[in-house]
Structure formats: C-alpha cells, structure tokens
Amino acid sequence: MNTGKKNFAHTLESMDFLKMDRRTFLKAVGAVGATAFLGTYKTEIVSALEFAETKIVWLHGAECTGCSESLLNGGNPDIVQAITKLNVNIAYHETLLAQQGIFVDGRAANTSELNSEILVDELIEEGNYILVVEGAIANGPDGSGRYCIIGNRTFKELFEKAAKNASAILAVGTCAAYGGINCAASAIEEITDFRGVDFKKEDQSKGMLQELGISKPVINIPGCPAHPDWILLTLGAVILGKIKIPDDLSSLLDKYGRPKVFFPSGHTVHENCPRRGFYDRGEFDTDISGDKCLWKLGCKAPYAHADCGLRKWNGGNSMCTQAGSPCIACVEPGFPDCARPLYVEAEDKGVLLGANIDNVSKAAVGAAALAAGAHAVRRMKGDE
Ligand code: SF4
Ligand code: SF4
C-alpha cells in the first residue's frame, strides 16, 4: 500500500464506518480497496467480540439455513474464532448445538444440557440477549402459525416468547426480513401467510411483530443468503455499542430497516459490476457463459441496493454477475416477486430514463453516450 493509502487507512481507523455517508464510504472503499477496508474494521469487530458478554439466541423458522451456511463461510473473524477463541456467547443456534434427542448417550434428554426446548426456554427466561431470526414466520392457517411447527410448538409461539424478552432483534436473510421466497405469489401464499419479523414484503404493518403487538428495535440484514460480513459487522457493531439502540436506528437504517452502509439507497449492484463496461457500450450476452452484460439474460442488478460489487463474496473473490449469473435482486423487500421472471429481461422501469434497452443495443454507437448520459442525469438528480 502506498503512503497516501496508508494515511487514509489510518484516518479510517478513527472513523465510525456505520455513520459514514455514502460518498465517504465509497471513497474509503475506493481508496484502500474493499479487502483493506473490511480488514480495518474487522480488527475492531474482533475486539468487540472478544469483550462480548452479550448472549445471542439464534432461531430458525421457515428457511433453508443458507444464511447460517453463509455465516460459516465468513473469513475474519470466522465463526470458529467467534465461538471458540472469542468470548461471544452464541447461546442457542439449532444448527450448531450439540446432539439432541429423546435419549442422548442413553440418558433421558430432560435437562437444558440435552434438550434444546428446555435450553431455549431457560435462555428466554434469563433475558439480556440479542435475538437473531433466520427464516420467515408462518401465520397461517387462520393466524394459528401451524404451517411451521418446531418440536412441540409453532414457530410463531416461540418467536413471540423470544421477541418479548430480547434487547434487540436482527432479522437475518430476506426470509426473516421480509418473508422472502415463503411469500412468493402463489395459490397457497394467502393460506400459509408467512411474515417477516418487521415486514411482509414492503408492508411494515404486516410484520409478525405488528401482528403480535410487540414493539422491539429491529435491524434487517436481507440477502438470499445474507453476506457473512453484513451479519458479523452488524452484530459486532451492536455489541460494541457503535449502534445505539434504538436511538441510532432511524439515521442508520433505510425505510426497509436495512443498514444504509451495506444497502445504500442511491447505489445499486449494477454500479460496480465487473461487466458494467459492456453495459455502457450496449454489448449484451444472449446466452449463458459469455463475458458481456447480463441484462438481456434477466439481470436485475439495476434495482438491487447492496454493495456486492464493492465487497464481493467468498472472501472478496467473486460475485453473482462476475460468476456469470444475472443478479436476482435478492436483497429487495419484494423479492422474489419483484425480480420475476428471474432470468428474463426486465421491462424498462425507468433505469434508462425511458430509453428502451433494445434501442440502446441497436444504436451501438450511441449506446455508451446514452447510458453514460442517463447516469449523469441520475447523479444530477441526486439519485446516485
Ligand atoms: S450484468 Fe447486470 S449488473 Fe452487470 S452491467 Fe449488466 S445489467 Fe449491470
Ligand atoms: S449480486 Fe444480486 S443476487 Fe447476488 S447477492 Fe448481490 S443482490 Fe443478491
């Protein structure tokens, strides 16, 4: 790293990244690189976790455990560091718990050591924990919640009990945040009636907390799955007190409860896509496995508000569009309906300010100017 970058990295260490405005955030990432940027703050997050006494109760509802899998993929700190080396108390996490059963090693599982239902009840009783929810919560049929039963009770019942005693709630993944694929429009959607913790799709009045009449501060970390950095950095920031709950939430979160630093409202995945040059020149792939822009293959990145293009995935190595898959806007509250049909070119929704993408491709010479002009206008309007 050259001296200028070193100085900038040094300045960064004294800044609270969660309170950076978008311009400063992008400048910071651009100046030192996404990996160094994260590295700077991960040291701080590791310290936060080392001193943590905050308990985490992590519940799984209707989901695929992809967000926990994603978390297990985290690099620094990884989950093993967090659990074994560091003093973070993930007191309850069904995927990571030791064996459970009616009998365990020949002993009746009637203690919290061997029976997760007893354990979670005891933890809830003690209170003083951050509740992490992964997965949507069934409200159907007819408000009973019986479309998702875990052990002897509905997940709705367990969530209600746990939410009431939590100091704060993190809804991890699009299912927990907004309902996700459980809420996809279908013949059974109304009957199953899955809810996110604080929203159903874009509608906050239909979140499960509202249904139950519970008021709790919530941070949404959407994504299908959520990025491990989004989860760990947010958890670390909460534990460290970088986010004062509830006072800071209104300024740090967007209208869908997402941390603006990871999901900037004026910034889409499209802006930093490695294929962006092809888009600007009007060069599009029409078959999979090419190198050009994936718009015609249904890429919805111009509608997806996340920093995937800056942060990258799998240890900063790649991301969906880089790997050849059109973005499906998995972080958006309306997902998946807002991105359907997934691999079909989206209708023009104003991204190109009324210009039809076909005209852009046909007028190849003017494409770059038109695309660049469209973005320039958006910048002037303050949308970027
Ligand atoms: S592949 Fe998607 S994100 Fe990348 S430039 Fe094309 S439309 Fe934008
Ligand atoms: S690139 Fe799009 S589909 Fe992929 S993780 Fe980011 S928002 Fe989701």
XYZ file of C-alpha atoms and ligand atoms in Angstrom:
400
model
C 0.000 0.000 0.000
C 1.439 3.439 -0.894
C 1.850 6.228 1.694
C -1.343 8.032 0.680
C -3.370 4.876 1.142
C -1.631 4.158 4.454
C -2.549 7.630 5.708
C -6.113 7.202 4.532
C -6.308 3.763 6.175
C -5.008 5.355 9.366
C -7.708 8.040 9.178
C -10.304 5.326 8.629
C -9.387 3.602 11.870
C -10.619 6.597 13.838
C -13.890 6.809 11.908
C -17.124 5.088 12.667
C -17.889 3.355 9.388
C -21.529 2.785 10.175
C -22.044 6.524 10.366
C -20.235 7.349 7.126
C -22.322 8.921 4.412
C -22.359 7.096 1.100
C -19.797 9.397 -0.533
C -17.263 8.853 2.263
C -17.966 5.125 2.310
C -17.353 4.763 -1.422
C -14.286 6.974 -1.233
C -12.942 4.865 1.618
C -13.525 1.598 -0.181
C -12.155 3.011 -3.433
C -9.038 4.405 -1.748
C -7.899 1.369 0.171
C -9.754 -1.450 -1.573
C -12.680 -3.416 -0.207
C -10.493 -6.025 1.490
C -8.367 -3.475 3.335
C -11.482 -1.511 4.270
C -13.071 -4.559 5.818
C -9.764 -5.569 7.382
C -9.568 -2.214 9.145
C -12.920 -2.646 10.740
C -12.761 -6.358 11.320
C -9.949 -5.794 13.808
C -12.342 -3.576 15.684
C -15.125 -6.090 15.369
C -12.878 -8.888 16.664
C -12.126 -6.721 19.726
C -15.825 -6.170 20.147
C -16.489 -9.874 20.099
C -13.570 -10.584 22.480
C -15.171 -8.474 25.169
C -18.667 -9.510 24.386
C -20.852 -10.765 27.125
C -23.950 -10.323 25.114
C -25.786 -13.545 24.547
C -27.126 -14.388 21.136
C -30.200 -16.526 20.736
C -30.469 -17.568 17.090
C -33.785 -19.036 15.933
C -34.597 -20.786 12.667
C -38.057 -20.566 11.137
C -39.094 -21.272 7.554
C -35.782 -21.169 5.724
C -33.023 -23.260 4.160
C -30.262 -22.385 6.700
C -28.412 -20.731 3.816
C -27.701 -17.642 5.924
C -26.066 -19.758 8.640
C -24.112 -21.525 5.889
C -23.074 -18.120 4.604
C -22.002 -17.111 8.100
C -19.938 -20.303 8.357
C -18.172 -19.091 5.203
C -17.093 -15.859 6.897
C -13.364 -15.236 6.810
C -12.055 -12.979 9.534
C -13.332 -13.456 12.155
C -14.755 -16.792 11.134
C -17.427 -18.491 13.154
C -14.942 -20.877 14.806
C -12.940 -17.911 16.087
C -16.162 -16.354 17.306
C -17.276 -19.445 19.196
C -14.064 -20.999 20.489
C -11.374 -18.323 20.684
C -13.530 -15.328 21.368
C -15.881 -14.794 24.210
C -19.022 -14.498 22.171
C -21.854 -16.417 23.649
C -23.959 -17.878 20.889
C -26.150 -19.446 23.495
C -28.624 -21.035 21.116
C -28.289 -21.933 17.443
C -30.015 -25.111 16.300
C -27.524 -25.928 13.558
C -24.564 -25.518 15.891
C -25.970 -27.124 19.017
C -24.654 -30.439 20.290
C -26.747 -33.544 19.744
C -30.320 -33.570 20.909
C -32.965 -36.229 21.175
C -35.347 -38.072 23.445
C -32.336 -40.007 24.714
C -28.759 -38.822 24.288
C -25.970 -41.280 25.099
C -28.509 -43.395 26.953
C -29.710 -40.528 29.160
C -33.196 -39.108 29.010
C -32.949 -35.668 27.465
C -34.860 -33.810 30.138
C -32.271 -31.155 31.015
C -31.223 -27.992 29.200
C -27.878 -29.651 28.523
C -29.508 -32.293 26.354
C -32.835 -30.825 25.361
C -32.897 -27.707 23.203
C -36.513 -26.875 24.028
C -35.674 -26.634 27.721
C -32.487 -24.729 26.906
C -34.177 -22.078 24.770
C -36.907 -21.558 27.363
C -34.315 -21.043 30.094
C -32.385 -18.558 27.962
C -35.519 -16.617 27.132
C -36.425 -16.535 30.810
C -32.983 -15.106 31.690
C -33.347 -12.341 29.070
C -30.482 -9.969 28.143
C -29.847 -11.394 24.680
C -29.865 -10.281 21.070
C -32.363 -12.325 19.135
C -31.252 -13.338 15.649
C -34.046 -14.677 13.485
C -33.330 -16.671 10.337
C -36.385 -17.617 8.306
C -39.935 -16.426 7.926
C -42.687 -16.940 10.482
C -45.871 -18.742 9.449
C -49.074 -17.013 10.477
C -51.369 -19.427 8.677
C -53.654 -21.175 8.683
C -56.028 -18.590 10.145
C -53.466 -16.956 12.403
C -52.550 -20.241 14.152
C -48.974 -20.439 12.859
C -49.338 -24.200 12.405
C -47.663 -24.194 8.998
C -44.333 -24.112 10.835
C -44.018 -26.271 13.927
C -40.723 -26.884 15.672
C -40.783 -29.548 18.380
C -43.955 -29.140 20.400
C -44.963 -25.660 19.383
C -45.430 -23.336 16.478
C -42.527 -21.176 15.457
C -44.859 -18.212 15.849
C -45.264 -19.053 19.539
C -41.518 -19.475 20.092
C -40.776 -16.251 18.215
C -43.335 -14.343 20.290
C -41.825 -15.538 23.543
C -38.242 -14.848 22.426
C -39.043 -11.440 20.882
C -40.710 -10.163 24.052
C -37.572 -10.635 26.167
C -34.946 -9.688 23.553
C -32.955 -6.474 23.879
C -32.894 -6.145 20.078
C -33.677 -8.263 17.034
C -31.616 -8.928 13.921
C -33.621 -10.395 11.065
C -31.001 -12.224 9.015
C -31.772 -13.089 5.395
C -34.613 -11.978 3.170
C -36.992 -14.618 4.621
C -36.683 -13.230 8.157
C -36.595 -9.625 6.994
C -39.466 -9.609 4.522
C -40.801 -13.160 4.117
C -38.629 -13.944 1.082
C -39.458 -16.947 -1.044
C -42.048 -18.089 1.515
C -44.121 -15.064 0.497
C -43.761 -15.556 -3.253
C -47.086 -15.085 -5.003
C -48.754 -18.496 -5.362
C -52.058 -20.293 -4.875
C -51.188 -21.072 -1.228
C -49.481 -17.842 -0.206
C -52.585 -16.376 1.423
C -53.275 -19.557 3.422
C -49.736 -20.085 4.673
C -49.392 -16.330 5.280
C -45.678 -16.199 6.078
C -44.379 -12.989 7.618
C -41.017 -11.350 8.094
C -40.120 -10.148 11.601
C -40.962 -6.495 10.975
C -42.280 -6.504 7.401
C -44.246 -8.611 4.974
C -42.615 -7.769 1.665
C -42.651 -3.934 1.562
C -45.501 -3.664 4.076
C -44.372 -2.899 7.628
C -47.899 -3.057 9.005
C -47.915 -6.801 8.277
C -44.696 -7.750 10.062
C -45.084 -10.513 12.667
C -44.163 -8.099 15.459
C -47.089 -5.892 14.461
C -49.363 -8.945 14.244
C -48.378 -9.841 17.820
C -48.493 -6.265 19.117
C -44.814 -6.312 20.160
C -42.607 -3.257 19.808
C -38.874 -4.016 19.527
C -35.956 -2.445 17.666
C -35.171 -4.477 14.534
C -32.266 -4.420 12.093
C -32.843 -6.196 8.799
C -29.904 -7.894 7.077
C -31.525 -9.211 3.898
C -29.940 -11.337 1.191
C -30.630 -14.802 -0.076
C -28.320 -15.573 1.617
C -27.052 -12.619 3.654
C -23.350 -11.849 3.266
C -21.285 -13.001 6.298
C -19.734 -9.522 6.587
C -23.185 -7.898 6.770
C -24.118 -10.229 9.613
C -20.868 -10.160 11.589
C -20.147 -6.456 11.157
C -23.659 -5.540 12.235
C -23.604 -7.900 15.216
C -20.161 -6.613 16.186
C -21.280 -3.000 15.855
C -24.293 -3.652 18.083
C -22.181 -5.456 20.690
C -19.535 -2.710 20.617
C -22.195 -0.063 21.101
C -21.366 1.527 17.729
C -25.066 1.342 17.074
C -27.019 2.823 19.953
C -30.313 1.023 20.060
C -32.855 2.383 19.486
C -31.571 5.993 19.156
C -29.306 5.500 16.111
C -31.579 3.266 14.118
C -33.620 5.919 12.354
C -30.497 7.524 10.877
C -28.560 4.314 10.150
C -31.308 2.254 8.576
C -33.248 2.812 5.379
C -37.035 2.699 5.179
C -36.909 -1.090 4.977
C -34.797 -1.401 8.127
C -31.520 -2.177 6.310
C -28.169 -0.617 7.364
C -27.573 2.024 4.706
C -23.850 1.367 4.782
C -24.352 -2.085 3.237
C -27.560 -1.331 1.329
C -27.159 2.279 0.129
C -30.437 3.647 -1.209
C -28.843 5.552 -4.075
C -26.480 2.790 -5.091
C -27.235 -0.429 -6.935
C -25.215 -3.577 -7.563
C -25.114 -2.560 -11.224
C -22.862 0.455 -10.499
C -19.833 -1.646 -9.624
C -20.492 -4.729 -11.702
C -17.345 -6.068 -13.366
C -19.399 -6.282 -16.602
C -20.503 -2.667 -16.417
C -18.264 -1.553 -19.314
C -20.197 -3.858 -21.651
C -23.497 -2.395 -20.475
C -22.240 1.131 -21.151
C -21.199 0.099 -24.658
C -24.529 -1.674 -25.281
C -22.926 -5.127 -25.531
C -25.159 -7.847 -24.101
C -24.938 -11.622 -23.753
C -27.932 -13.506 -25.060
C -26.662 -16.938 -23.969
C -25.152 -18.010 -20.696
C -21.390 -18.359 -20.213
C -20.394 -15.241 -22.129
C -18.380 -12.274 -20.889
C -20.726 -9.377 -21.630
C -23.526 -7.622 -19.776
C -26.248 -9.971 -18.484
C -29.162 -7.519 -18.792
C -30.828 -9.469 -21.580
C -30.490 -12.634 -19.518
C -32.607 -11.014 -16.833
C -30.076 -9.235 -14.629
C -31.974 -7.162 -12.016
C -28.895 -5.514 -10.504
C -30.049 -2.006 -11.512
C -32.857 -2.499 -8.952
C -30.778 -4.171 -6.212
C -29.467 -1.920 -3.438
C -26.411 -3.624 -1.985
C -22.629 -3.359 -2.018
C -21.993 -6.784 -3.612
C -19.926 -5.226 -6.414
C -17.639 -3.488 -3.920
C -17.484 -6.106 -1.198
C -17.635 -9.228 -3.365
C -18.370 -12.685 -1.959
C -16.388 -15.771 -0.976
C -13.579 -13.893 0.684
C -13.754 -10.975 -1.751
C -13.149 -13.202 -4.774
C -16.289 -13.000 -6.872
C -19.961 -12.140 -7.025
C -23.056 -13.292 -8.908
C -22.623 -11.328 -12.131
C -18.855 -11.882 -12.148
C -19.501 -15.625 -11.969
C -21.939 -15.366 -14.892
C -25.278 -15.356 -13.068
C -27.658 -12.437 -13.512
C -28.379 -10.653 -10.229
C -31.833 -11.599 -8.916
C -32.097 -8.617 -6.517
C -32.210 -10.972 -3.540
C -31.824 -8.112 -1.035
C -35.004 -6.287 -2.028
C -38.133 -6.438 0.186
C -40.299 -7.545 -2.745
C -38.016 -10.471 -3.609
C -38.672 -12.807 -5.368
C -41.813 -11.363 -6.996
C -40.152 -8.046 -7.796
C -37.493 -9.907 -9.777
C -39.710 -12.434 -11.516
C -39.419 -13.875 -14.063
C -35.869 -14.280 -12.803
C -33.910 -14.886 -15.976
C -35.965 -12.791 -18.356
C -35.091 -9.253 -19.375
C -36.877 -6.728 -17.198
C -39.228 -4.234 -18.718
C -37.862 -0.758 -18.756
C -38.726 0.659 -15.343
C -37.015 3.999 -15.724
C -33.492 2.766 -15.131
C -32.601 4.120 -18.537
C -34.955 7.062 -18.155
C -37.397 5.852 -20.753
C -34.869 4.536 -23.249
C -35.715 1.051 -24.434
C -32.766 -1.261 -23.959
C -33.332 -2.719 -27.465
C -32.860 0.690 -28.990
C -29.709 1.033 -26.956
C -28.334 -2.204 -28.370
C -29.328 -1.363 -31.920
C -27.785 2.078 -31.738
C -24.462 0.683 -30.616
C -22.563 3.832 -31.440
C -24.824 5.943 -29.282
C -25.172 3.390 -26.525
C -22.287 4.497 -24.394
C -23.326 8.123 -24.598
C -26.937 7.315 -23.775
C -26.098 5.065 -20.855
C -23.495 7.478 -19.537
C -25.939 10.345 -20.054
C -28.669 8.533 -18.167
C -26.373 8.018 -15.232
C -25.205 11.600 -15.391
C -28.823 12.763 -15.158
C -29.433 10.444 -12.230
C -26.375 11.879 -10.495
C -27.614 15.416 -11.119
C -30.946 14.421 -9.599
C -29.060 13.150 -6.578
C -30.233 9.564 -7.147
C -26.655 8.237 -7.314
S -24.529 -7.746 -15.863
Fe -26.202 -6.738 -14.669
S -25.087 -5.556 -13.147
Fe -23.595 -6.121 -14.699
S -23.586 -4.333 -16.066
Fe -25.073 -5.803 -16.886
S -27.088 -5.126 -16.037
Fe -25.461 -4.153 -14.829
S -25.455 -9.668 -6.747
Fe -27.710 -9.525 -6.607
S -28.435 -11.653 -6.407
Fe -26.221 -11.639 -5.959
S -26.097 -11.426 -3.704
Fe -25.966 -9.345 -4.563
S -28.095 -8.582 -4.589
Fe -28.203 -10.816 -4.308
